[in-house]
Coordinates of C-alpha atoms in Angstrom, one line a residue:
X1 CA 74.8 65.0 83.4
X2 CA 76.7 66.1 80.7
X3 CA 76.4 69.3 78.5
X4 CA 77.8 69.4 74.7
X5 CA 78.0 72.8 73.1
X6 CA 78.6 74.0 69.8
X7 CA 79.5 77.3 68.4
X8 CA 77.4 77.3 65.1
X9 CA 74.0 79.5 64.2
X10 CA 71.4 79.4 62.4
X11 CA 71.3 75.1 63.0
X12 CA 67.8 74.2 62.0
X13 CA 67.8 70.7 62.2
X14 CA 70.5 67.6 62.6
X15 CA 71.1 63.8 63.0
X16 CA 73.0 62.8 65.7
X17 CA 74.1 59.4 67.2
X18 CA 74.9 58.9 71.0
X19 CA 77.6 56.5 71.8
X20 CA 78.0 56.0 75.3
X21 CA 75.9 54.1 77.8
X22 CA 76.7 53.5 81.6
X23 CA 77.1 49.9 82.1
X24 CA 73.4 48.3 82.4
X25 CA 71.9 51.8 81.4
X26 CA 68.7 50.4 79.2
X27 CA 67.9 54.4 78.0
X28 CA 68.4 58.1 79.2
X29 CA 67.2 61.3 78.3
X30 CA 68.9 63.9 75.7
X31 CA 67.8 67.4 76.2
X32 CA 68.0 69.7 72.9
X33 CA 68.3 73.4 73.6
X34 CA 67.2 75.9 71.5
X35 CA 65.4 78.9 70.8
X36 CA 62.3 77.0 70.4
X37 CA 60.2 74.8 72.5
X38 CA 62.0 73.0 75.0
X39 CA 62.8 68.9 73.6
X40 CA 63.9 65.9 74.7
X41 CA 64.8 62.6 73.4
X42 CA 65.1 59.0 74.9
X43 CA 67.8 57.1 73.6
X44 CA 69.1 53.5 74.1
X45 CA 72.0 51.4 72.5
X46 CA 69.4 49.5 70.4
X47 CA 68.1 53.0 69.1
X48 CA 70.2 55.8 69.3
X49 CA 70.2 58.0 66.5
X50 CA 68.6 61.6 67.5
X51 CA 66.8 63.7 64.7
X52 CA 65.6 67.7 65.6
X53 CA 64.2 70.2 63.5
X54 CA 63.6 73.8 64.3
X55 CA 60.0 74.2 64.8
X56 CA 59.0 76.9 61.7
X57 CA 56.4 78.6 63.9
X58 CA 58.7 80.9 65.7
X59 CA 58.4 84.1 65.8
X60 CA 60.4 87.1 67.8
X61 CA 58.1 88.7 69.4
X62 CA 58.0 92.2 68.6
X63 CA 58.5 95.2 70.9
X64 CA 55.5 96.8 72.7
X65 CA 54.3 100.5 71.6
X66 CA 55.4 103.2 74.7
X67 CA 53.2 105.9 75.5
X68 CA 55.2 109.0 74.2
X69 CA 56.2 112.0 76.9
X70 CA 54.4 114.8 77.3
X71 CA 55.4 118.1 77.4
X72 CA 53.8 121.6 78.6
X73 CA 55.0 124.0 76.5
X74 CA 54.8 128.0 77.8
X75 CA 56.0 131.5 76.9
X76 CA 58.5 132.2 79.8
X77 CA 59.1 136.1 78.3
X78 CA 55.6 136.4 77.8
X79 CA 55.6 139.5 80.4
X80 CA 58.1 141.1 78.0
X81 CA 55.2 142.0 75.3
X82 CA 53.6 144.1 78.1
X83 CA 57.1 146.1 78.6
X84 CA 57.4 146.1 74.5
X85 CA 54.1 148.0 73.8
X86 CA 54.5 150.1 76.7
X87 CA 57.6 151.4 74.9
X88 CA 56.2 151.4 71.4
X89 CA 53.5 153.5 73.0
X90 CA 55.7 155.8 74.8
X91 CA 57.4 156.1 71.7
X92 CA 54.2 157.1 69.3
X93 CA 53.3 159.9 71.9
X94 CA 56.9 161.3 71.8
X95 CA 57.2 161.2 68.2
X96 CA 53.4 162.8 67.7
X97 CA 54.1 165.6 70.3
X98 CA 57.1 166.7 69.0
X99 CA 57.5 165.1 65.6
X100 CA 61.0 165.7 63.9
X101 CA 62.1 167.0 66.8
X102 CA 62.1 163.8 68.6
X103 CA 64.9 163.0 70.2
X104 CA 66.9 160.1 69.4
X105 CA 66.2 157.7 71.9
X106 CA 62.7 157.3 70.8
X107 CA 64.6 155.3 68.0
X108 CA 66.0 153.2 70.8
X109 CA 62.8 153.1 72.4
X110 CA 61.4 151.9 69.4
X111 CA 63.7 148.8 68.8
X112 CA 63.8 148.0 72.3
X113 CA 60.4 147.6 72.1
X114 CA 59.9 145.3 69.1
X115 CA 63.0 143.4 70.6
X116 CA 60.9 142.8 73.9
X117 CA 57.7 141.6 71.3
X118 CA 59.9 139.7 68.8
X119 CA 61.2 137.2 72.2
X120 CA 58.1 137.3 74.4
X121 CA 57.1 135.0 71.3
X122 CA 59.3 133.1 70.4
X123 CA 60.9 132.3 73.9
X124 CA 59.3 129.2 75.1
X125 CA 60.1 127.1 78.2
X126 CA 59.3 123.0 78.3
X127 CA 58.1 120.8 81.1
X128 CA 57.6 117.1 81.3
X129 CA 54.6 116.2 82.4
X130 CA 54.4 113.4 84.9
X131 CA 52.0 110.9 83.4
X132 CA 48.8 109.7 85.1
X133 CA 48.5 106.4 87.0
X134 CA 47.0 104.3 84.3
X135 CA 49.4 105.9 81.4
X136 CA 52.2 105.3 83.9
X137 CA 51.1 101.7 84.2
X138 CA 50.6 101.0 80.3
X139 CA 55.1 102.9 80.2
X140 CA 56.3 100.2 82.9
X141 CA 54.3 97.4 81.4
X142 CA 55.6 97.9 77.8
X143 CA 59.2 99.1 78.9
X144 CA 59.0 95.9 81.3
X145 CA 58.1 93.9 78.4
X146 CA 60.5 95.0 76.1
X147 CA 63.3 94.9 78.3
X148 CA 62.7 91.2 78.7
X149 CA 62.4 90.5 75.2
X150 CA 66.1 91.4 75.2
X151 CA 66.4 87.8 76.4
X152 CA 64.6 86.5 73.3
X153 CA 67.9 87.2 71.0
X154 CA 71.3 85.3 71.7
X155 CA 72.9 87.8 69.3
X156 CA 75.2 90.4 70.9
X157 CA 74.1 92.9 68.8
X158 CA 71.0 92.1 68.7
X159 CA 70.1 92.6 72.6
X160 CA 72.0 95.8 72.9
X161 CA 69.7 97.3 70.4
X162 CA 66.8 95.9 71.5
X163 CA 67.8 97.2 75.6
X164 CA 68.9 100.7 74.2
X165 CA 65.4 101.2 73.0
X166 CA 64.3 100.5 76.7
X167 CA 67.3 101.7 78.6
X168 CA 69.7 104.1 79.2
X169 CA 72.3 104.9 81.4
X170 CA 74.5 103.1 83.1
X171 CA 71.9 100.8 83.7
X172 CA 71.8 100.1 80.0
X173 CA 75.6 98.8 80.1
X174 CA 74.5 96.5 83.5
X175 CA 71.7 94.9 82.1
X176 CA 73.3 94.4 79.4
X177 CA 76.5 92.2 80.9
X178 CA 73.7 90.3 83.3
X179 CA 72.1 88.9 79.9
X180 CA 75.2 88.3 78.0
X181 CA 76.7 86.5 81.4
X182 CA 73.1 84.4 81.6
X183 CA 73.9 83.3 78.4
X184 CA 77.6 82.4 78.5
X185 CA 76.1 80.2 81.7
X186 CA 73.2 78.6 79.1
X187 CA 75.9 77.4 76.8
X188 CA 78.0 75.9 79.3
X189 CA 75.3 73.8 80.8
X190 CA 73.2 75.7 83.1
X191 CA 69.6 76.6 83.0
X192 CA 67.9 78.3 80.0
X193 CA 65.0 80.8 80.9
X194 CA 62.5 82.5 78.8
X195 CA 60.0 84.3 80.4
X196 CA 56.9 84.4 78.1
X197 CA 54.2 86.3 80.2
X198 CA 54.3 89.2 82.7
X199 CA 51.7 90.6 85.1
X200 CA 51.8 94.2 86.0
X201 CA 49.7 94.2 89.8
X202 CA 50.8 97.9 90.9
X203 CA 52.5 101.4 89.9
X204 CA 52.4 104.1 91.9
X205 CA 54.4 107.6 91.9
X206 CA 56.9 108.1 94.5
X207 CA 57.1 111.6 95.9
X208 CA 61.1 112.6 96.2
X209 CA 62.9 115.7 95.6
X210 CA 63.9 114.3 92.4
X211 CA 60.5 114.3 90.7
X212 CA 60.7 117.9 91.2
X213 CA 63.9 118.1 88.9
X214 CA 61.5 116.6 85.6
X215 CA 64.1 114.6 84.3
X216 CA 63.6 111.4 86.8
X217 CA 60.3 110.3 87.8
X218 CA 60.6 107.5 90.4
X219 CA 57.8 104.9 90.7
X220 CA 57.2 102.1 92.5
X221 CA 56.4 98.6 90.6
X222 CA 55.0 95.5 91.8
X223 CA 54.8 92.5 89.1
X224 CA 55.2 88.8 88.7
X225 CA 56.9 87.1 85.6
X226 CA 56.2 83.8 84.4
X227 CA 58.1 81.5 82.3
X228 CA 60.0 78.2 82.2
X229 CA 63.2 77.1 83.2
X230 CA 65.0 74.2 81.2
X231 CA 67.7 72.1 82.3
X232 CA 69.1 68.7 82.5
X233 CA 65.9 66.7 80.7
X234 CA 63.1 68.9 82.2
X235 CA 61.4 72.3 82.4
X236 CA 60.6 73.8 85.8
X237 CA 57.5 76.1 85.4
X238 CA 58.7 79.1 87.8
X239 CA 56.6 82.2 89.0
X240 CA 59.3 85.3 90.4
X241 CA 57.6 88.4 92.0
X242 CA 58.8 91.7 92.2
X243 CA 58.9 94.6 93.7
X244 CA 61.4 97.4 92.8
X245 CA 61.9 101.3 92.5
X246 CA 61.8 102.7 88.5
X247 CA 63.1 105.3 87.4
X248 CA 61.6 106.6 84.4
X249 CA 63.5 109.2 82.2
X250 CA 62.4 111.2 79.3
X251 CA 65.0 111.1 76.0
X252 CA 63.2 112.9 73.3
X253 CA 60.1 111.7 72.6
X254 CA 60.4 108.5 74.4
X255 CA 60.4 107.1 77.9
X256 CA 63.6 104.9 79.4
X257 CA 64.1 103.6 82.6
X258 CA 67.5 105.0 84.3
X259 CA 67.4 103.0 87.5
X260 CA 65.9 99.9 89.0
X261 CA 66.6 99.3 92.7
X262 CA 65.2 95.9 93.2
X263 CA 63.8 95.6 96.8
X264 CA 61.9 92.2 97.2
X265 CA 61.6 89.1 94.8
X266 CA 59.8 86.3 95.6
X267 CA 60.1 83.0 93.9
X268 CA 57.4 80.3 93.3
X269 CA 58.4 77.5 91.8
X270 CA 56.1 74.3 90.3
X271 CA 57.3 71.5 88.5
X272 CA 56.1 70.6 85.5
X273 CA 57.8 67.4 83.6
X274 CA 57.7 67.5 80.3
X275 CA 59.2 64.1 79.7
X276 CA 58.1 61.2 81.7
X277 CA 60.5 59.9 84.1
X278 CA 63.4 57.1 83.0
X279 CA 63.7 53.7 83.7
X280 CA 65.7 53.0 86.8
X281 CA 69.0 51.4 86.2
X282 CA 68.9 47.7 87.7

C-alpha cells in the first residue's frame, strides 16, 4: 500500500485524480482518512477522479460531568472553647470577689480566654471523603470517558486541555506523548483508532496504606472499550479489555486520576469490511 499525507486543516472536501495503475490492475481501493466516518473509493484508469466531502453531522463529543469530592469538615480546636470559658469563668469570680483589687492577670486570663473561643471556631480541619461504590463507579466511568475523548481532537492544544481536565501528574505529561506519538503514526500510514463506546464491568476500593494518607485513593477497574480500527481500505471492529489499578486524586473540587498501572488487556478482534473486496488482478 501506499499512504499520501498532507499537512493542511480544516479540508472539508476535494477532487482528486489517481494516476498510477499496476500493469493489468482493472481497479483498487483509496482509503480517505478523516475525522469522520471511515471512506473508501474504487478507482480504475477509465474512472479515476475521487470526490469527498466532510460529512456535516459531526460533532465532538462533549466531556462527561464528574461527581465533585467530598469533604468532612470539623472543628479540630473545638476542645479549646471548654478551656476558654473555664478561664472567663475563673476570671468573673476573681474580679467579683475582689473587684478593683483584682490582680492583673485576670486581664490575661481574660484574653487568653476569648483567644481560646475566637480559634476553637474558626479552626477547622478537612478530610476527603472516599466516595461509595456506585459514586466511585459513575468518577472512573466519566474520567475514563473523558480521557479517551482526548483522542477525538488532532490539535495539540486541544488534547492537552482536554487530558488536564482528567489528569494530573506525571501521568498527565505520559498520556499525553502516547496520543500525540499515535497520531504522528496515523499520518504516516498506520492505523487510525477511535474508540466510540466504553463499558465499565467493575470498581472496587483497594485497601493500602496510601488510602489512609486522603490524597490517593487506589481502585481497581475492570472495563472493555469498543471502537474501530482503520487502515489500508478496511475497518477492523476491535473489542480491548482492561484491567488496571487507578489512582484517583482530589484537586480542588474535582477528581483526577494520578496513576494507572495497567495489569491485563485482553484483545478481541472481529472483522468487519466495510468495502467489498477488489477484483483479483489477472
Amino acid at each position: 500500500g501506499i499512504t499520501l499525507s498532507a499537512d493542511a486543516r480544516n479540508v472539508r472536501e476535494f477532487t482528486a485524480e489517481w494516476l498510477w495503475f499496476a500493469p493489468g490492475q482493472e481497479r483498487l481501493v483509496v482509503e480517505i482518512a478523516s475525522r469522520g466516518k471511515p471512506s473508501a473509493r474504487y478507482v480504475s484508469p477509465a474512472s479515476n477522479r475521487i470526490e469527498w466531502k466532510l460529512e456535516d453531522t459531526i460533532s465532538v463529543p462533549e466531556m462527561l460531568p464528574v461527581p465533585s469530592v467530598a469533604r468532612d469538615t470539623k472543628r479540630s480546636l473545638r476542645s479549646l472553647l471548654f478551656v476558654g470559658i473555664a478561664m472567663l469563668l475563673v476570671a468573673s469570680i476573681v474580679v467579683i470577689q475582689r473587684k478593683q483589687k483584682s490582680p492583673a492577670w485576670v486581664g490575661w486570663l481574660v484574653i487568653g480566654g476569648v483567644a481560646c473561643a475566637f480559634f476553637s471556631f474558626t479552626t477547622l480541619s478537612e478530610r476527603v471523603l472516599r466516595p461509595e461504590e456506585d459514586k466511585a463507579e459513575e468518577i472512573v466511568y466519566s474520567l475514563l470517558r473523558n480521557i479517551y475523548h482526548a483522542f477525538d481532537f488532532r490539535d495539540e492544544s486541544a488534547i492537552y486541555d482536554t487530558l488536564e481536565q482528567s489528569v494530573s501528574g506525571p501521568l498527565l505529561e505520559k498520556v499525553y506523548l502516547e496520543i500525540r506519538q499515535s497520531l504522528e503514526l496515523e499520518n504516516t500510514g498506520g492505523p487510525r483508532v477511535r474508540v466510540y463506546e466504553i463499558a465499565l464491568r467493575e470498581t472496587s476500593w483497594k485497601e493500602t496504606a496510601e488510602t489512609d494518607s486522603r490524597d490517593k485513593f487506589p481502585l481497581l477497574a475492570n472495563w472493555a472499550t469498543i471502537g474501530e480500527v482503520t487502515h489500508w481500505g478496511h475497518t477492523h471492529e476491535r473489542t480491548n479489555r482492561y484491567e488496571a489499578e487507578i489512582t484517583l486524586t482530589p484537586a480542588g473540587s474535582d477528581w483526577k486520576v494520578v496513576g494507572l498501572e495497567l495489569l491485563n488487556e485482553e484483545r478481541v478482534q472481529k472483522v468487519s469490511r466495510r468495502i467489498s473486496e477488489p477484483a483479483s488482478s489477472p
